[in-house]
PDB file of C-alpha atoms in Angstrom:
ATOM      1  CA  UNK A   1      51.431  94.998 120.415  1.00  0.00           C
ATOM      2  CA  UNK A   2      53.640  92.363 118.859  1.00  0.00           C
ATOM      3  CA  UNK A   3      53.228  89.709 116.279  1.00  0.00           C
ATOM      4  CA  UNK A   4      53.832  86.056 117.157  1.00  0.00           C
ATOM      5  CA  UNK A   5      53.594  83.549 114.319  1.00  0.00           C
ATOM      6  CA  UNK A   6      51.712  85.981 112.279  1.00  0.00           C
ATOM      7  CA  UNK A   7      49.168  86.671 115.057  1.00  0.00           C
ATOM      8  CA  UNK A   8      48.769  90.154 116.617  1.00  0.00           C
ATOM      9  CA  UNK A   9      49.357  89.898 120.365  1.00  0.00           C
ATOM     10  CA  UNK A  10      48.285  92.749 122.746  1.00  0.00           C
ATOM     11  CA  UNK A  11      49.962  92.882 126.170  1.00  0.00           C
ATOM     12  CA  UNK A  12      48.779  95.160 128.915  1.00  0.00           C
ATOM     13  CA  UNK A  13      51.439  96.717 131.125  1.00  0.00           C
ATOM     14  CA  UNK A  14      50.650  97.674 134.684  1.00  0.00           C
ATOM     15  CA  UNK A  15      51.853 100.956 136.166  1.00  0.00           C
ATOM     16  CA  UNK A  16      54.753  99.219 137.997  1.00  0.00           C
ATOM     17  CA  UNK A  17      56.076  97.799 134.670  1.00  0.00           C
ATOM     18  CA  UNK A  18      54.671  94.357 135.191  1.00  0.00           C
ATOM     19  CA  UNK A  19      52.568  92.231 132.958  1.00  0.00           C
ATOM     20  CA  UNK A  20      50.633  89.075 133.611  1.00  0.00           C
ATOM     21  CA  UNK A  21      53.858  87.158 132.770  1.00  0.00           C
ATOM     22  CA  UNK A  22      56.143  89.298 135.040  1.00  0.00           C
ATOM     23  CA  UNK A  23      58.202  92.283 134.220  1.00  0.00           C
ATOM     24  CA  UNK A  24      58.010  93.794 130.576  1.00  0.00           C
ATOM     25  CA  UNK A  25      61.760  93.632 130.132  1.00  0.00           C
ATOM     26  CA  UNK A  26      61.856  89.969 131.070  1.00  0.00           C
ATOM     27  CA  UNK A  27      59.127  89.377 128.385  1.00  0.00           C
ATOM     28  CA  UNK A  28      61.129  91.274 125.798  1.00  0.00           C
ATOM     29  CA  UNK A  29      64.377  89.359 126.540  1.00  0.00           C
ATOM     30  CA  UNK A  30      62.411  86.040 126.298  1.00  0.00           C
ATOM     31  CA  UNK A  31      60.883  86.940 123.003  1.00  0.00           C
ATOM     32  CA  UNK A  32      64.207  87.973 121.625  1.00  0.00           C
ATOM     33  CA  UNK A  33      65.884  84.782 122.794  1.00  0.00           C
ATOM     34  CA  UNK A  34      63.060  82.700 121.143  1.00  0.00           C
ATOM     35  CA  UNK A  35      63.584  84.616 117.801  1.00  0.00           C
ATOM     36  CA  UNK A  36      67.334  84.062 117.939  1.00  0.00           C
ATOM     37  CA  UNK A  37      66.989  80.442 118.778  1.00  0.00           C
ATOM     38  CA  UNK A  38      64.357  79.975 115.973  1.00  0.00           C
ATOM     39  CA  UNK A  39      66.730  81.560 113.464  1.00  0.00           C
ATOM     40  CA  UNK A  40      69.680  79.463 114.547  1.00  0.00           C
ATOM     41  CA  UNK A  41      67.669  76.239 114.342  1.00  0.00           C
ATOM     42  CA  UNK A  42      66.208  77.175 110.942  1.00  0.00           C
ATOM     43  CA  UNK A  43      69.745  77.959 109.591  1.00  0.00           C
ATOM     44  CA  UNK A  44      71.139  74.698 110.941  1.00  0.00           C
ATOM     45  CA  UNK A  45      68.197  72.855 109.412  1.00  0.00           C
ATOM     46  CA  UNK A  46      68.790  74.473 106.066  1.00  0.00           C
ATOM     47  CA  UNK A  47      72.479  73.710 106.255  1.00  0.00           C
ATOM     48  CA  UNK A  48      71.849  69.944 107.045  1.00  0.00           C
ATOM     49  CA  UNK A  49      69.152  69.546 104.291  1.00  0.00           C
ATOM     50  CA  UNK A  50      71.541  71.323 101.798  1.00  0.00           C
ATOM     51  CA  UNK A  51      74.211  68.833 102.538  1.00  0.00           C
ATOM     52  CA  UNK A  52      71.835  65.954 101.815  1.00  0.00           C
ATOM     53  CA  UNK A  53      70.650  67.324  98.451  1.00  0.00           C
TER      54      UNK A  53
END
């Protein structure tokens, strides 16, 4: 189970390690990349708005 935007998400993993979206490791990598990009964009936005204030 994971949380996405505050919502609990349940993902079933098949015996061969796949999910509906593909392999579990691929899903984990995608989620991590999304979190890193989100954090970078939020930090850049805060930096830019801080310069304008």
